[in-house]
Amino acid sequence: MNEQTFAAEKEQLLQDVRHVLSSTEDLLSAAGEEGGEKAQQLRQRLADKLKEAKAKLTEAEQVVVGKAKVAAKATDQYVHENPWKSIGIAAVLGFLLGLLVSRR
């Protein structure tokens, strides 16, 4: 999987999670004030958990982006320091991938 594909899939996942959180917020708002005290307590707990999930999502997003940047920088540095090794590795991986694809 190349870096662009990984980034696209990661962004799609984050958008999906944001959509779920947004939909949950909408449902929570639509529930209104009906249902008595016990329902109000449940809505409050749900709202608290939703805030916690948003915070964890933001934190996870920052960690993933940070790790991706470090990996990309390390890969770039390795390729610049070892261009022929990188070409050889890419050729071998391409050959092996070709073998796997041709067998199916």
PDB file of N, CA and C in Angstrom:
ATOM      1  N   MET A   1       0.859  -1.172   0.000  1.00  0.00           N
ATOM      2  CA  MET A   1       0.000   0.000   0.000  1.00  0.00           C
ATOM      3  C   MET A   1       0.902   1.231   0.000  1.00  0.00           C
ATOM      4  N   ASN A   2       0.657   2.112  -0.955  1.00  0.00           N
ATOM      5  CA  ASN A   2       1.497   3.301  -1.006  1.00  0.00           C
ATOM      6  C   ASN A   2       0.973   4.361  -0.041  1.00  0.00           C
ATOM      7  N   GLU A   3       1.757   5.401   0.102  1.00  0.00           N
ATOM      8  CA  GLU A   3       1.448   6.446   1.083  1.00  0.00           C
ATOM      9  C   GLU A   3       0.148   7.174   0.752  1.00  0.00           C
ATOM     10  N   GLN A   4      -0.110   7.403  -0.535  1.00  0.00           N
ATOM     11  CA  GLN A   4      -1.330   8.108  -0.931  1.00  0.00           C
ATOM     12  C   GLN A   4      -2.570   7.274  -0.625  1.00  0.00           C
ATOM     13  N   THR A   5      -2.512   5.976  -0.897  1.00  0.00           N
ATOM     14  CA  THR A   5      -3.638   5.097  -0.607  1.00  0.00           C
ATOM     15  C   THR A   5      -3.892   5.043   0.892  1.00  0.00           C
ATOM     16  N   PHE A   6      -2.815   4.918   1.665  1.00  0.00           N
ATOM     17  CA  PHE A   6      -2.942   4.893   3.120  1.00  0.00           C
ATOM     18  C   PHE A   6      -3.579   6.177   3.632  1.00  0.00           C
ATOM     19  N   ALA A   7      -3.118   7.300   3.123  1.00  0.00           N
ATOM     20  CA  ALA A   7      -3.657   8.588   3.556  1.00  0.00           C
ATOM     21  C   ALA A   7      -5.127   8.723   3.182  1.00  0.00           C
ATOM     22  N   ALA A   8      -5.489   8.258   1.988  1.00  0.00           N
ATOM     23  CA  ALA A   8      -6.888   8.342   1.557  1.00  0.00           C
ATOM     24  C   ALA A   8      -7.788   7.462   2.423  1.00  0.00           C
ATOM     25  N   GLU A   9      -7.323   6.247   2.713  1.00  0.00           N
ATOM     26  CA  GLU A   9      -8.108   5.344   3.553  1.00  0.00           C
ATOM     27  C   GLU A   9      -8.230   5.872   4.977  1.00  0.00           C
ATOM     28  N   LYS A  10      -7.150   6.449   5.482  1.00  0.00           N
ATOM     29  CA  LYS A  10      -7.183   7.016   6.832  1.00  0.00           C
ATOM     30  C   LYS A  10      -8.166   8.177   6.895  1.00  0.00           C
ATOM     31  N   GLU A  11      -8.128   9.025   5.896  1.00  0.00           N
ATOM     32  CA  GLU A  11      -9.033  10.178   5.871  1.00  0.00           C
ATOM     33  C   GLU A  11     -10.487   9.720   5.758  1.00  0.00           C
ATOM     34  N   GLN A  12     -10.730   8.681   4.946  1.00  0.00           N
ATOM     35  CA  GLN A  12     -12.097   8.161   4.814  1.00  0.00           C
ATOM     36  C   GLN A  12     -12.581   7.596   6.146  1.00  0.00           C
ATOM     37  N   LEU A  13     -11.717   6.883   6.853  1.00  0.00           N
ATOM     38  CA  LEU A  13     -12.081   6.333   8.157  1.00  0.00           C
ATOM     39  C   LEU A  13     -12.408   7.451   9.136  1.00  0.00           C
ATOM     40  N   LEU A  14     -11.576   8.481   9.164  1.00  0.00           N
ATOM     41  CA  LEU A  14     -11.827   9.595  10.069  1.00  0.00           C
ATOM     42  C   LEU A  14     -13.130  10.304   9.722  1.00  0.00           C
ATOM     43  N   GLN A  15     -13.420  10.451   8.427  1.00  0.00           N
ATOM     44  CA  GLN A  15     -14.682  11.073   8.020  1.00  0.00           C
ATOM     45  C   GLN A  15     -15.876  10.222   8.451  1.00  0.00           C
ATOM     46  N   ASP A  16     -15.733   8.901   8.317  1.00  0.00           N
ATOM     47  CA  ASP A  16     -16.814   8.000   8.737  1.00  0.00           C
ATOM     48  C   ASP A  16     -17.075   8.111  10.235  1.00  0.00           C
ATOM     49  N   VAL A  17     -16.005   8.150  11.024  1.00  0.00           N
ATOM     50  CA  VAL A  17     -16.160   8.266  12.478  1.00  0.00           C
ATOM     51  C   VAL A  17     -16.785   9.609  12.837  1.00  0.00           C
ATOM     52  N   ARG A  18     -16.333  10.661  12.170  1.00  0.00           N
ATOM     53  CA  ARG A  18     -16.927  11.980  12.426  1.00  0.00           C
ATOM     54  C   ARG A  18     -18.418  11.989  12.078  1.00  0.00           C
ATOM     55  N   HIS A  19     -18.776  11.324  10.998  1.00  0.00           N
ATOM     56  CA  HIS A  19     -20.184  11.255  10.595  1.00  0.00           C
ATOM     57  C   HIS A  19     -21.011  10.517  11.647  1.00  0.00           C
ATOM     58  N   VAL A  20     -20.477   9.417  12.150  1.00  0.00           N
ATOM     59  CA  VAL A  20     -21.190   8.668  13.193  1.00  0.00           C
ATOM     60  C   VAL A  20     -21.366   9.533  14.433  1.00  0.00           C
ATOM     61  N   LEU A  21     -20.320  10.229  14.829  1.00  0.00           N
ATOM     62  CA  LEU A  21     -20.418  11.099  16.004  1.00  0.00           C
ATOM     63  C   LEU A  21     -21.424  12.216  15.776  1.00  0.00           C
ATOM     64  N   SER A  22     -21.422  12.787  14.582  1.00  0.00           N
ATOM     65  CA  SER A  22     -22.366  13.852  14.263  1.00  0.00           C
ATOM     66  C   SER A  22     -23.795  13.330  14.278  1.00  0.00           C
ATOM     67  N   SER A  23     -24.007  12.158  13.720  1.00  0.00           N
ATOM     68  CA  SER A  23     -25.346  11.559  13.718  1.00  0.00           C
ATOM     69  C   SER A  23     -25.819  11.267  15.125  1.00  0.00           C
ATOM     70  N   THR A  24     -24.918  10.807  15.973  1.00  0.00           N
ATOM     71  CA  THR A  24     -25.268  10.530  17.366  1.00  0.00           C
ATOM     72  C   THR A  24     -25.660  11.814  18.076  1.00  0.00           C
ATOM     73  N   GLU A  25     -24.915  12.880  17.808  1.00  0.00           N
ATOM     74  CA  GLU A  25     -25.269  14.169  18.405  1.00  0.00           C
ATOM     75  C   GLU A  25     -26.651  14.624  17.950  1.00  0.00           C
ATOM     76  N   ASP A  26     -26.937  14.449  16.665  1.00  0.00           N
ATOM     77  CA  ASP A  26     -28.245  14.834  16.133  1.00  0.00           C
ATOM     78  C   ASP A  26     -29.369  14.041  16.796  1.00  0.00           C
ATOM     79  N   LEU A  27     -29.147  12.740  16.941  1.00  0.00           N
ATOM     80  CA  LEU A  27     -30.161  11.904  17.592  1.00  0.00           C
ATOM     81  C   LEU A  27     -30.348  12.308  19.048  1.00  0.00           C
ATOM     82  N   LEU A  28     -29.250  12.632  19.697  1.00  0.00           N
ATOM     83  CA  LEU A  28     -29.316  13.054  21.091  1.00  0.00           C
ATOM     84  C   LEU A  28     -30.109  14.345  21.205  1.00  0.00           C
ATOM     85  N   SER A  29     -29.881  15.268  20.308  1.00  0.00           N
ATOM     86  CA  SER A  29     -30.621  16.528  20.323  1.00  0.00           C
ATOM     87  C   SER A  29     -32.095  16.305  20.013  1.00  0.00           C
ATOM     88  N   ALA A  30     -32.381  15.411  19.079  1.00  0.00           N
ATOM     89  CA  ALA A  30     -33.761  15.142  18.681  1.00  0.00           C
ATOM     90  C   ALA A  30     -34.546  14.452  19.793  1.00  0.00           C
ATOM     91  N   ALA A  31     -33.849  13.767  20.690  1.00  0.00           N
ATOM     92  CA  ALA A  31     -34.534  13.061  21.770  1.00  0.00           C
ATOM     93  C   ALA A  31     -35.259  14.038  22.690  1.00  0.00           C
ATOM     94  N   GLY A  32     -34.748  15.273  22.743  1.00  0.00           N
ATOM     95  CA  GLY A  32     -35.418  16.308  23.523  1.00  0.00           C
ATOM     96  C   GLY A  32     -35.426  16.019  25.015  1.00  0.00           C
ATOM     97  N   GLU A  33     -36.430  16.519  25.662  1.00  0.00           N
ATOM     98  CA  GLU A  33     -36.538  16.427  27.108  1.00  0.00           C
ATOM     99  C   GLU A  33     -37.585  15.408  27.556  1.00  0.00           C
ATOM    100  N   GLU A  34     -38.027  14.571  26.644  1.00  0.00           N
ATOM    101  CA  GLU A  34     -39.059  13.595  26.981  1.00  0.00           C
ATOM    102  C   GLU A  34     -38.465  12.418  27.745  1.00  0.00           C
ATOM    103  N   GLY A  35     -39.301  11.761  28.529  1.00  0.00           N
ATOM    104  CA  GLY A  35     -38.901  10.508  29.136  1.00  0.00           C
ATOM    105  C   GLY A  35     -38.582  10.545  30.610  1.00  0.00           C
ATOM    106  N   GLY A  36     -38.650  11.640  31.256  1.00  0.00           N
ATOM    107  CA  GLY A  36     -38.452  11.678  32.698  1.00  0.00           C
ATOM    108  C   GLY A  36     -36.994  11.778  33.104  1.00  0.00           C
ATOM    109  N   GLU A  37     -36.815  11.632  34.417  1.00  0.00           N
ATOM    110  CA  GLU A  37     -35.487  11.820  35.003  1.00  0.00           C
ATOM    111  C   GLU A  37     -34.497  10.753  34.571  1.00  0.00           C
ATOM    112  N   LYS A  38     -34.921   9.504  34.525  1.00  0.00           N
ATOM    113  CA  LYS A  38     -34.005   8.419  34.152  1.00  0.00           C
ATOM    114  C   LYS A  38     -33.525   8.602  32.704  1.00  0.00           C
ATOM    115  N   ALA A  39     -34.429   8.982  31.812  1.00  0.00           N
ATOM    116  CA  ALA A  39     -34.047   9.224  30.418  1.00  0.00           C
ATOM    117  C   ALA A  39     -33.082  10.401  30.334  1.00  0.00           C
ATOM    118  N   GLN A  40     -33.309  11.420  31.127  1.00  0.00           N
ATOM    119  CA  GLN A  40     -32.415  12.584  31.143  1.00  0.00           C
ATOM    120  C   GLN A  40     -31.014  12.172  31.591  1.00  0.00           C
ATOM    121  N   GLN A  41     -30.926  11.307  32.592  1.00  0.00           N
ATOM    122  CA  GLN A  41     -29.624  10.828  33.068  1.00  0.00           C
ATOM    123  C   GLN A  41     -28.922  10.023  31.972  1.00  0.00           C
ATOM    124  N   LEU A  42     -29.680   9.197  31.258  1.00  0.00           N
ATOM    125  CA  LEU A  42     -29.097   8.411  30.174  1.00  0.00           C
ATOM    126  C   LEU A  42     -28.589   9.314  29.045  1.00  0.00           C
ATOM    127  N   ARG A  43     -29.361  10.342  28.711  1.00  0.00           N
ATOM    128  CA  ARG A  43     -28.926  11.285  27.675  1.00  0.00           C
ATOM    129  C   ARG A  43     -27.651  12.006  28.108  1.00  0.00           C
ATOM    130  N   GLN A  44     -27.582  12.355  29.376  1.00  0.00           N
ATOM    131  CA  GLN A  44     -26.387  13.045  29.870  1.00  0.00           C
ATOM    132  C   GLN A  44     -25.161  12.130  29.805  1.00  0.00           C
ATOM    133  N   ARG A  45     -25.355  10.871  30.182  1.00  0.00           N
ATOM    134  CA  ARG A  45     -24.243   9.909  30.093  1.00  0.00           C
ATOM    135  C   ARG A  45     -23.801   9.724  28.647  1.00  0.00           C
ATOM    136  N   LEU A  46     -24.788   9.651  27.744  1.00  0.00           N
ATOM    137  CA  LEU A  46     -24.462   9.506  26.327  1.00  0.00           C
ATOM    138  C   LEU A  46     -23.700  10.735  25.827  1.00  0.00           C
ATOM    139  N   ALA A  47     -24.132  11.903  26.227  1.00  0.00           N
ATOM    140  CA  ALA A  47     -23.445  13.136  25.825  1.00  0.00           C
ATOM    141  C   ALA A  47     -22.016  13.157  26.360  1.00  0.00           C
ATOM    142  N   ASP A  48     -21.817  12.711  27.594  1.00  0.00           N
ATOM    143  CA  ASP A  48     -20.478  12.662  28.175  1.00  0.00           C
ATOM    144  C   ASP A  48     -19.584  11.687  27.409  1.00  0.00           C
ATOM    145  N   LYS A  49     -20.133  10.524  27.085  1.00  0.00           N
ATOM    146  CA  LYS A  49     -19.355   9.524  26.341  1.00  0.00           C
ATOM    147  C   LYS A  49     -19.021  10.029  24.940  1.00  0.00           C
ATOM    148  N   LEU A  50     -19.944  10.764  24.352  1.00  0.00           N
ATOM    149  CA  LEU A  50     -19.721  11.327  23.027  1.00  0.00           C
ATOM    150  C   LEU A  50     -18.576  12.340  23.063  1.00  0.00           C
ATOM    151  N   LYS A  51     -18.547  13.180  24.064  1.00  0.00           N
ATOM    152  CA  LYS A  51     -17.445  14.138  24.212  1.00  0.00           C
ATOM    153  C   LYS A  51     -16.117  13.419  24.396  1.00  0.00           C
ATOM    154  N   GLU A  52     -16.143  12.357  25.191  1.00  0.00           N
ATOM    155  CA  GLU A  52     -14.935  11.572  25.441  1.00  0.00           C
ATOM    156  C   GLU A  52     -14.452  10.912  24.142  1.00  0.00           C
ATOM    157  N   ALA A  53     -15.388  10.381  23.350  1.00  0.00           N
ATOM    158  CA  ALA A  53     -15.021   9.751  22.079  1.00  0.00           C
ATOM    159  C   ALA A  53     -14.414  10.765  21.116  1.00  0.00           C
ATOM    160  N   LYS A  54     -14.973  11.959  21.080  1.00  0.00           N
ATOM    161  CA  LYS A  54     -14.422  13.008  20.211  1.00  0.00           C
ATOM    162  C   LYS A  54     -12.996  13.355  20.623  1.00  0.00           C
ATOM    163  N   ALA A  55     -12.781  13.482  21.918  1.00  0.00           N
ATOM    164  CA  ALA A  55     -11.443  13.818  22.403  1.00  0.00           C
ATOM    165  C   ALA A  55     -10.439  12.725  22.045  1.00  0.00           C
ATOM    166  N   LYS A  56     -10.843  11.468  22.219  1.00  0.00           N
ATOM    167  CA  LYS A  56      -9.950  10.356  21.893  1.00  0.00           C
ATOM    168  C   LYS A  56      -9.693  10.279  20.393  1.00  0.00           C
ATOM    169  N   LEU A  57     -10.701  10.577  19.580  1.00  0.00           N
ATOM    170  CA  LEU A  57     -10.525  10.574  18.134  1.00  0.00           C
ATOM    171  C   LEU A  57      -9.517  11.639  17.715  1.00  0.00           C
ATOM    172  N   THR A  58      -9.637  12.807  18.283  1.00  0.00           N
ATOM    173  CA  THR A  58      -8.699  13.887  17.967  1.00  0.00           C
ATOM    174  C   THR A  58      -7.286  13.501  18.372  1.00  0.00           C
ATOM    175  N   GLU A  59      -7.150  12.916  19.546  1.00  0.00           N
ATOM    176  CA  GLU A  59      -5.834  12.488  20.028  1.00  0.00           C
ATOM    177  C   GLU A  59      -5.255  11.400  19.123  1.00  0.00           C
ATOM    178  N   ALA A  60      -6.080  10.428  18.753  1.00  0.00           N
ATOM    179  CA  ALA A  60      -5.620   9.339  17.886  1.00  0.00           C
ATOM    180  C   ALA A  60      -5.216   9.874  16.514  1.00  0.00           C
ATOM    181  N   GLU A  61      -5.968  10.831  16.014  1.00  0.00           N
ATOM    182  CA  GLU A  61      -5.658  11.426  14.722  1.00  0.00           C
ATOM    183  C   GLU A  61      -4.289  12.096  14.761  1.00  0.00           C
ATOM    184  N   GLN A  62      -4.007  12.816  15.829  1.00  0.00           N
ATOM    185  CA  GLN A  62      -2.718  13.496  15.954  1.00  0.00           C
ATOM    186  C   GLN A  62      -1.573  12.492  16.045  1.00  0.00           C
ATOM    187  N   VAL A  63      -1.781  11.401  16.762  1.00  0.00           N
ATOM    188  CA  VAL A  63      -0.743  10.377  16.892  1.00  0.00           C
ATOM    189  C   VAL A  63      -0.474   9.716  15.545  1.00  0.00           C
ATOM    190  N   VAL A  64      -1.540   9.363  14.820  1.00  0.00           N
ATOM    191  CA  VAL A  64      -1.380   8.707  13.521  1.00  0.00           C
ATOM    192  C   VAL A  64      -0.672   9.623  12.532  1.00  0.00           C
ATOM    193  N   VAL A  65      -1.072  10.872  12.496  1.00  0.00           N
ATOM    194  CA  VAL A  65      -0.429  11.820  11.585  1.00  0.00           C
ATOM    195  C   VAL A  65       1.046  11.984  11.947  1.00  0.00           C
ATOM    196  N   GLY A  66       1.339  12.073  13.220  1.00  0.00           N
ATOM    197  CA  GLY A  66       2.732  12.204  13.660  1.00  0.00           C
ATOM    198  C   GLY A  66       3.571  11.005  13.262  1.00  0.00           C
ATOM    199  N   LYS A  67       3.026   9.806  13.468  1.00  0.00           N
ATOM    200  CA  LYS A  67       3.765   8.591  13.108  1.00  0.00           C
ATOM    201  C   LYS A  67       3.947   8.479  11.600  1.00  0.00           C
ATOM    202  N   ALA A  68       2.940   8.850  10.849  1.00  0.00           N
ATOM    203  CA  ALA A  68       3.042   8.794   9.389  1.00  0.00           C
ATOM    204  C   ALA A  68       4.121   9.745   8.886  1.00  0.00           C
ATOM    205  N   LYS A  69       4.200  10.933   9.484  1.00  0.00           N
ATOM    206  CA  LYS A  69       5.228  11.895   9.080  1.00  0.00           C
ATOM    207  C   LYS A  69       6.620  11.371   9.398  1.00  0.00           C
ATOM    208  N   VAL A  70       6.783  10.767  10.574  1.00  0.00           N
ATOM    209  CA  VAL A  70       8.087  10.219  10.955  1.00  0.00           C
ATOM    210  C   VAL A  70       8.482   9.087  10.009  1.00  0.00           C
ATOM    211  N   ALA A  71       7.532   8.203   9.698  1.00  0.00           N
ATOM    212  CA  ALA A  71       7.827   7.086   8.797  1.00  0.00           C
ATOM    213  C   ALA A  71       8.168   7.585   7.403  1.00  0.00           C
ATOM    214  N   ALA A  72       7.434   8.581   6.926  1.00  0.00           N
ATOM    215  CA  ALA A  72       7.705   9.125   5.595  1.00  0.00           C
ATOM    216  C   ALA A  72       9.080   9.778   5.550  1.00  0.00           C
ATOM    217  N   LYS A  73       9.436  10.502   6.597  1.00  0.00           N
ATOM    218  CA  LYS A  73      10.742  11.165   6.646  1.00  0.00           C
ATOM    219  C   LYS A  73      11.868  10.131   6.694  1.00  0.00           C
ATOM    220  N   ALA A  74      11.691   9.073   7.492  1.00  0.00           N
ATOM    221  CA  ALA A  74      12.716   8.030   7.588  1.00  0.00           C
ATOM    222  C   ALA A  74      12.870   7.299   6.259  1.00  0.00           C
ATOM    223  N   THR A  75      11.756   7.026   5.594  1.00  0.00           N
ATOM    224  CA  THR A  75      11.816   6.365   4.294  1.00  0.00           C
ATOM    225  C   THR A  75      12.511   7.244   3.269  1.00  0.00           C
ATOM    226  N   ASP A  76      12.162   8.507   3.248  1.00  0.00           N
ATOM    227  CA  ASP A  76      12.779   9.444   2.320  1.00  0.00           C
ATOM    228  C   ASP A  76      14.285   9.528   2.544  1.00  0.00           C
ATOM    229  N   GLN A  77      14.675   9.596   3.801  1.00  0.00           N
ATOM    230  CA  GLN A  77      16.097   9.680   4.127  1.00  0.00           C
ATOM    231  C   GLN A  77      16.818   8.410   3.691  1.00  0.00           C
ATOM    232  N   TYR A  78      16.221   7.232   3.948  1.00  0.00           N
ATOM    233  CA  TYR A  78      16.850   5.971   3.566  1.00  0.00           C
ATOM    234  C   TYR A  78      17.026   5.882   2.051  1.00  0.00           C
ATOM    235  N   VAL A  79      15.985   6.275   1.317  1.00  0.00           N
ATOM    236  CA  VAL A  79      16.058   6.207  -0.152  1.00  0.00           C
ATOM    237  C   VAL A  79      17.141   7.139  -0.684  1.00  0.00           C
ATOM    238  N   HIS A  80      17.261   8.327  -0.099  1.00  0.00           N
ATOM    239  CA  HIS A  80      18.299   9.253  -0.558  1.00  0.00           C
ATOM    240  C   HIS A  80      19.707   8.756  -0.207  1.00  0.00           C
ATOM    241  N   GLU A  81      19.843   8.082   0.915  1.00  0.00           N
ATOM    242  CA  GLU A  81      21.153   7.579   1.323  1.00  0.00           C
ATOM    243  C   GLU A  81      21.518   6.276   0.605  1.00  0.00           C
ATOM    244  N   ASN A  82      20.523   5.494   0.212  1.00  0.00           N
ATOM    245  CA  ASN A  82      20.752   4.189  -0.410  1.00  0.00           C
ATOM    246  C   ASN A  82      19.902   4.025  -1.675  1.00  0.00           C
ATOM    247  N   PRO A  83      20.157   4.811  -2.692  1.00  0.00           N
ATOM    248  CA  PRO A  83      19.280   4.746  -3.872  1.00  0.00           C
ATOM    249  C   PRO A  83      19.305   3.394  -4.583  1.00  0.00           C
ATOM    250  N   TRP A  84      20.476   2.768  -4.719  1.00  0.00           N
ATOM    251  CA  TRP A  84      20.545   1.500  -5.445  1.00  0.00           C
ATOM    252  C   TRP A  84      19.904   0.374  -4.659  1.00  0.00           C
ATOM    253  N   LYS A  85      20.086   0.389  -3.360  1.00  0.00           N
ATOM    254  CA  LYS A  85      19.412  -0.627  -2.537  1.00  0.00           C
ATOM    255  C   LYS A  85      17.903  -0.466  -2.655  1.00  0.00           C
ATOM    256  N   SER A  86      17.447   0.776  -2.630  1.00  0.00           N
ATOM    257  CA  SER A  86      16.013   1.049  -2.729  1.00  0.00           C
ATOM    258  C   SER A  86      15.453   0.568  -4.053  1.00  0.00           C
ATOM    259  N   ILE A  87      16.191   0.803  -5.132  1.00  0.00           N
ATOM    260  CA  ILE A  87      15.756   0.348  -6.454  1.00  0.00           C
ATOM    261  C   ILE A  87      15.708  -1.182  -6.480  1.00  0.00           C
ATOM    262  N   GLY A  88      16.713  -1.815  -5.917  1.00  0.00           N
ATOM    263  CA  GLY A  88      16.750  -3.286  -5.870  1.00  0.00           C
ATOM    264  C   GLY A  88      15.595  -3.852  -5.060  1.00  0.00           C
ATOM    265  N   ILE A  89      15.335  -3.271  -3.920  1.00  0.00           N
ATOM    266  CA  ILE A  89      14.234  -3.733  -3.070  1.00  0.00           C
ATOM    267  C   ILE A  89      12.901  -3.555  -3.796  1.00  0.00           C
ATOM    268  N   ALA A  90      12.712  -2.402  -4.426  1.00  0.00           N
ATOM    269  CA  ALA A  90      11.473  -2.145  -5.164  1.00  0.00           C
ATOM    270  C   ALA A  90      11.312  -3.140  -6.307  1.00  0.00           C
ATOM    271  N   ALA A  91      12.405  -3.463  -6.994  1.00  0.00           N
ATOM    272  CA  ALA A  91      12.350  -4.414  -8.104  1.00  0.00           C
ATOM    273  C   ALA A  91      11.968  -5.807  -7.606  1.00  0.00           C
ATOM    274  N   VAL A  92      12.584  -6.235  -6.525  1.00  0.00           N
ATOM    275  CA  VAL A  92      12.272  -7.555  -5.959  1.00  0.00           C
ATOM    276  C   VAL A  92      10.818  -7.613  -5.495  1.00  0.00           C
ATOM    277  N   LEU A  93      10.367  -6.570  -4.809  1.00  0.00           N
ATOM    278  CA  LEU A  93       8.975  -6.550  -4.358  1.00  0.00           C
ATOM    279  C   LEU A  93       8.009  -6.551  -5.540  1.00  0.00           C
ATOM    280  N   GLY A  94       8.332  -5.796  -6.579  1.00  0.00           N
ATOM    281  CA  GLY A  94       7.498  -5.787  -7.783  1.00  0.00           C
ATOM    282  C   GLY A  94       7.452  -7.153  -8.453  1.00  0.00           C
ATOM    283  N   PHE A  95       8.603  -7.822  -8.520  1.00  0.00           N
ATOM    284  CA  PHE A  95       8.662  -9.163  -9.101  1.00  0.00           C
ATOM    285  C   PHE A  95       7.815 -10.143  -8.295  1.00  0.00           C
ATOM    286  N   LEU A  96       7.963 -10.113  -6.965  1.00  0.00           N
ATOM    287  CA  LEU A  96       7.192 -11.017  -6.114  1.00  0.00           C
ATOM    288  C   LEU A  96       5.695 -10.740  -6.201  1.00  0.00           C
ATOM    289  N   LEU A  97       5.331  -9.483  -6.227  1.00  0.00           N
ATOM    290  CA  LEU A  97       3.924  -9.125  -6.368  1.00  0.00           C
ATOM    291  C   LEU A  97       3.384  -9.608  -7.718  1.00  0.00           C
ATOM    292  N   GLY A  98       4.195  -9.462  -8.758  1.00  0.00           N
ATOM    293  CA  GLY A  98       3.800  -9.964 -10.079  1.00  0.00           C
ATOM    294  C   GLY A  98       3.575 -11.471 -10.072  1.00  0.00           C
ATOM    295  N   LEU A  99       4.445 -12.205  -9.386  1.00  0.00           N
ATOM    296  CA  LEU A  99       4.273 -13.653  -9.277  1.00  0.00           C
ATOM    297  C   LEU A  99       2.967 -14.000  -8.552  1.00  0.00           C
ATOM    298  N   LEU A 100       2.712 -13.298  -7.464  1.00  0.00           N
ATOM    299  CA  LEU A 100       1.495 -13.580  -6.706  1.00  0.00           C
ATOM    300  C   LEU A 100       0.249 -13.283  -7.519  1.00  0.00           C
ATOM    301  N   VAL A 101       0.250 -12.185  -8.245  1.00  0.00           N
ATOM    302  CA  VAL A 101      -0.915 -11.798  -9.039  1.00  0.00           C
ATOM    303  C   VAL A 101      -1.112 -12.764 -10.192  1.00  0.00           C
ATOM    304  N   SER A 102      -0.032 -13.204 -10.825  1.00  0.00           N
ATOM    305  CA  SER A 102      -0.161 -14.094 -11.987  1.00  0.00           C
ATOM    306  C   SER A 102      -0.637 -15.485 -11.587  1.00  0.00           C
ATOM    307  N   ARG A 103      -0.451 -15.901 -10.360  1.00  0.00           N
ATOM    308  CA  ARG A 103      -0.891 -17.225  -9.897  1.00  0.00           C
ATOM    309  C   ARG A 103      -2.387 -17.268  -9.637  1.00  0.00           C
ATOM    310  N   ARG A 104      -2.987 -16.131  -9.402  1.00  0.00           N
ATOM    311  CA  ARG A 104      -4.422 -16.135  -9.098  1.00  0.00           C
ATOM    312  C   ARG A 104      -5.154 -16.055 -10.340  1.00  0.00           C
TER     313      ARG A 104
END
